[in-house]
């Protein structure tokens, strides 16, 4: 429809229901799920050199997942009624299964962490395997929250849960890299040179793994956008909003360029051996993912529906 | 007695864009400033001298397949037997997921009560045998409310004898607010080339 | 519900009615349904949470001249909702936005609830609260010495027709200077109709017509009978399939609904009407029998007069094509019944009176006069003042329009001018429900006049609000709002069945505010000297009862008690009574419709309806534009801007500009622009000496709204916003509710968002000079020529 001749003389603007608390919540669950998966991988591989990373991540996962729902509760207009979620649950709402997942997962995560720290390898492995689907669900469901809000064209795509999962992996690994690097730099002094070299290689490998996942992420985003641009007009608008509209600087500039392309080059390019470059890349990756949460949550709601 | 199914028909051939319905709702529902359970969208289209203005009174469609109710995690939003979609003010936790889910921008957070609200076809008036406040106030009787399942009701007859449209049929929410002779552009989303002369509710970024 | 009702007997609620004011105070102690009962089958409302019925009382809305029937719903002595009165024959239970927002005015956090006395210089807006005794003393002390020259007491109000008490008070004092502001709106129309068919005003029978020609009226957005008229007009269009053709200078809520809309050059609609009349006569489509029997002209003489108004000439000057004029004229004459609709604006040009007569002519020559579906004469009860009526005082230069002998009343602008120019000496000015600093032309000079204590030694404002005018008073007497006082409200009936309606307090007066009846009575007692005998009523109800004695049907139905229960009375057997003239003819000197007016001729005006071009409009230069100030469905004049529900919708008034005009001027949508009145303003039919214009630059700033819905040579701005006083809500300011005393406290005042975001607009009237039209004396609002330019900072 050609709307150049249309003057909207009067209408009202609407509230933005979900604000950055929700974006932050998505960000933290993502970090948690990402670190948990890394931790479990480390545990499963059972190699000694992975141990420290397995430990850090085992601790990070539940901690992050306690911070995450705080955002959720803060976002509630009636925070003191959060218990209604459990008493008056509604199984057709993704938030309902989310609330149960959000309770089960940290509990499981704490037990897992105890196992890891008390060196009960076998129990940790079993719990880890059981925990991965839980971790994936916890984060995947956040993608479903958006995807099932049919009203918002930017969210209402089948790729949304996967994109959320993959970007969670990216940011989770990024965080692990940062922490592992910090440990390597400041708290690893007692280790032998050889050990330090090994640790460094591990961190570099982790970063490279991150870069490959970024590629996957970029592919998913690209396909999502291509579909948006060719689907119905609302979807097209949503696509254009992040490509050329108000959210383009954040999406193209921060999320894609600074948060994906630059880190990929830093990690895979000539600086791939530099710890500094890797850490910068990991920080950038997290900034990028945070921006992605912003673009999704706020951008998705910024197209008026009326 | 057959189950009731309440619906509203707004006849755009009669609407004069007077905002009486908006203010009726503010008064009846104690809707605070900043937010609106019903509002009037007005557009202008066409080049001089063939310009025309088109109106669209907007409110919750009290959808038969209400996404808001489906997505509400506490069942605070639910459908009554007569089809009215209501929010239990005491159960709502204010997660706002219903607002994000509604394809029609019709829900809002009451800034004075921190609770989610919307038009519920004036259930308290309907239960007392009265018409909704906006319907009663409409100077030109452009709005008609009633029971669709009653063949003799004015609304059934209007629906039977007129072509009607609903907002965003493709959302498959099966709205219960029907429009007669509504303009296609005013019913569609605001797209590019818009020009807000007067803006209502501000977009609040509560970071 | 029904069962509850029948348990209360008729006698019970008669009793309740009689004591209703007293009862309101103790309402909560009574049966909670007591007042809800009064309405029986009338409007109802229930509490949102408990579902219980609310107490209710019928009354009348005066947020605009329509006077719709309302029902006030009360909970715990607080007015919680205003609904429509389904029994009212005009609005039939519906209400417009403004009617429902009256509750905001009642609880305006900046309402004046105690008498105030000025501290410091006039206009400094510093006040001390005084009690009523002191207030009356001060006013009486100033008025008593004027008893020997009573003409020095001047009383000004918005609508004198509905202000019987104000006139009574002024006459009782011995002054003829009870002045109404009608001159600034539809005076020309009233004079034109009065001269032509012997009745002031008209009422097109729109629900029963088949064809409507709308000339510069906008009844679906603003009309003296807004709700009742709009409803019937839409009924006419939808149920009766009537065709509507509009001529306006901009796209309105009416023209957008019309079957055909034409943009017309400003001030030229009379020419269009006359050209159509010419076509009708020439084609022989006129009703010769009607013309010969009921008018004072012969068809052939009229045809000869009209011959000069050819469609081609009309096309050249009005911009409406000759072909359209021919076709629409033919349709109008061959569709029966048909009517024209013309409201205030058609007559608020310098050629207003004749223009209105030109439009009437179309109905006259087609016989569409007072017939079903035609242009009818107004139906309205005339309730004479009663009791001991004060003798009519000697006319004065203010009350008696010496230079406008045909005008029904003095032009209030002229009064202000006489005062300003020291040609008339004022001792004490009382303004009542009238805000000329905001709503008069040249409000700046009204302001200056009021500030000057040598011109107006004492100014008493009777007002519930600190309006721009009240802010320039020495004493403010806090009147109640319309929701807390009594009066009889008669209006021209859109159903053509006359009615009598009542305004009664739906809540008791807030604070120490008093209804005007009390103020007038108390004050006349304090002034004394014989004037108190005219206010010797036991109560306001006594006074109103006396006034309705002239309507026997109402008296038989129960008189005031009936009105208190139902809000309105009309004779249930009464019909529109079309063709009322056929018995006794028209109330004109000739008993006929005076198409040719000897009275006009005597004064040197054309006897026959004619078109007088506004010279400036015909020769607009590249950058000159005509300013139109229009009413909206959201705000009424000076009255409603303190209502937050209305302001939230309409709070500013960007100037409408055609895209071509805008691009010529290099103005983009949303740009800040300056609208400047040029010296050509008033160089029209209205003899205004431009050297007399206020020498200060008269300009305003606003933003541009670029729209395809306006004539390229016209710019338009909404009326009703742009206040510099009238409380904080009207000025778009947030108010912390904790700083406001109950019952005015409202948490919503903290949410006022538009003032900061969009601003509250500009008062366009401030740049309009006073320009009374030479025949009717009505202000020629439409004759303003402006330039518009981008503001660059
Ligand atoms: N809703 C509402 N109703 C009201 C009021 C209100 O403010 N709001 N005010 C009340 C009062 S006090 C009054 S006096 C009446 C006033 O009611 P109206 O007399 O109808 O006055 P306006 O709405 O100012 O003007 C009517 C139309 O004339 C058009 N017009 C202006 N100049 C020209 C011209 O040169 N040629 C032609 N053809 N058209 C022109 C304007 O664009 C406008 O659309 O309404 C009363 N009722
Ligand atoms: N350019 C232009 N100028 C216009 C018009 C236009 O269309 N264009 N319209 C003109 C017309 S038609 C008119 S009628 C005038 C109207 O202008 P005004 O004669 O000033 O009258 P109102 O708008 O009725 O409001 C007068 C004041 O009464 C106060 N008020 C409200 N309720 C009450 C009450 O119950 N008691 C008392 N004592 N006061 C109360 C309000 O605060 C308001 O300030 O403006 C005219 N000015
Ligand atoms: S009240 Fe009626 S006429 Fe006025 S805007 Fe609403 S639907 Fe339209
Ligand atoms: S319009 Fe929106 S809020 Fe209303 S029932 Fe439908 S989905 Fe729910
Ligand atoms: S905000 Fe309230 S009504 Fe809406 S989804 Fe959440 S709990 Fe349900
Ligand atoms: S039905 Fe009631 S709640 Fe809904 S828009 Fe109308 S007045 Fe508001
Ligand atoms: S038209 Fe509106 S403002 Fe005027 S009297 Fe009726 S309800 Fe009141
Ligand atoms: Mo007026």
Tab-separated table of N, CA and C and ligand atoms in Angstrom, chain B residues 60-63 66-68 85 102-104 106-107 118, ligand 4:
chain	number	residue	atom	x	y	z
B	60	UNK	N	-10.334	-3.266	22.811
B	60	UNK	CA	-10.078	-4.699	22.834
B	60	UNK	C	-11.178	-5.409	22.060
B	61	UNK	N	-10.778	-6.360	21.259
B	61	UNK	CA	-11.740	-7.090	20.435
B	61	UNK	C	-12.439	-8.217	21.187
B	62	UNK	N	-12.064	-8.395	22.432
B	62	UNK	CA	-12.607	-9.517	23.203
B	62	UNK	C	-12.672	-10.772	22.339
B	63	UNK	N	-11.514	-11.112	21.821
B	63	UNK	CA	-11.383	-12.155	20.808
B	63	UNK	C	-11.899	-13.510	21.285
B	66	UNK	N	-8.440	-15.641	22.103
B	66	UNK	CA	-7.649	-14.536	22.642
B	66	UNK	C	-6.219	-14.994	22.943
B	67	UNK	N	-5.269	-14.455	22.221
B	67	UNK	CA	-3.866	-14.822	22.475
B	67	UNK	C	-3.458	-14.373	23.873
B	68	UNK	N	-4.023	-13.266	24.307
B	68	UNK	CA	-3.649	-12.741	25.625
B	68	UNK	C	-3.987	-13.754	26.710
B	85	UNK	N	-13.585	-11.139	27.470
B	85	UNK	CA	-12.256	-11.472	27.979
B	85	UNK	C	-11.936	-10.496	29.106
B	102	UNK	N	-0.856	-9.242	22.513
B	102	UNK	CA	-2.074	-8.791	21.829
B	102	UNK	C	-1.718	-8.109	20.517
B	103	UNK	N	-2.286	-8.581	19.429
B	103	UNK	CA	-1.940	-7.996	18.125
B	103	UNK	C	-2.579	-6.638	17.886
B	104	UNK	N	-3.318	-6.104	18.865
B	104	UNK	CA	-4.100	-4.899	18.596
B	104	UNK	C	-3.726	-3.723	19.506
B	106	UNK	N	-4.164	-3.166	22.567
B	106	UNK	CA	-5.323	-2.664	23.303
B	106	UNK	C	-5.177	-2.749	24.819
B	107	UNK	N	-4.087	-3.336	25.283
B	107	UNK	CA	-3.917	-3.461	26.729
B	107	UNK	C	-2.922	-2.433	27.225
B	118	UNK	N	-7.749	-3.348	30.248
B	118	UNK	CA	-8.184	-3.230	28.866
B	118	UNK	C	-9.690	-3.082	28.881
D	4	LIG	S1	-7.834	-7.790	21.372
D	4	LIG	FE1	-5.936	-8.391	22.340
D	4	LIG	S2	-6.333	-8.145	24.502
D	4	LIG	FE2	-8.294	-8.181	23.489
D	4	LIG	S3	-8.931	-10.306	23.571
D	4	LIG	FE3	-7.930	-9.996	21.609
D	4	LIG	S4	-5.830	-10.570	21.994
D	4	LIG	FE4	-6.764	-10.265	23.971
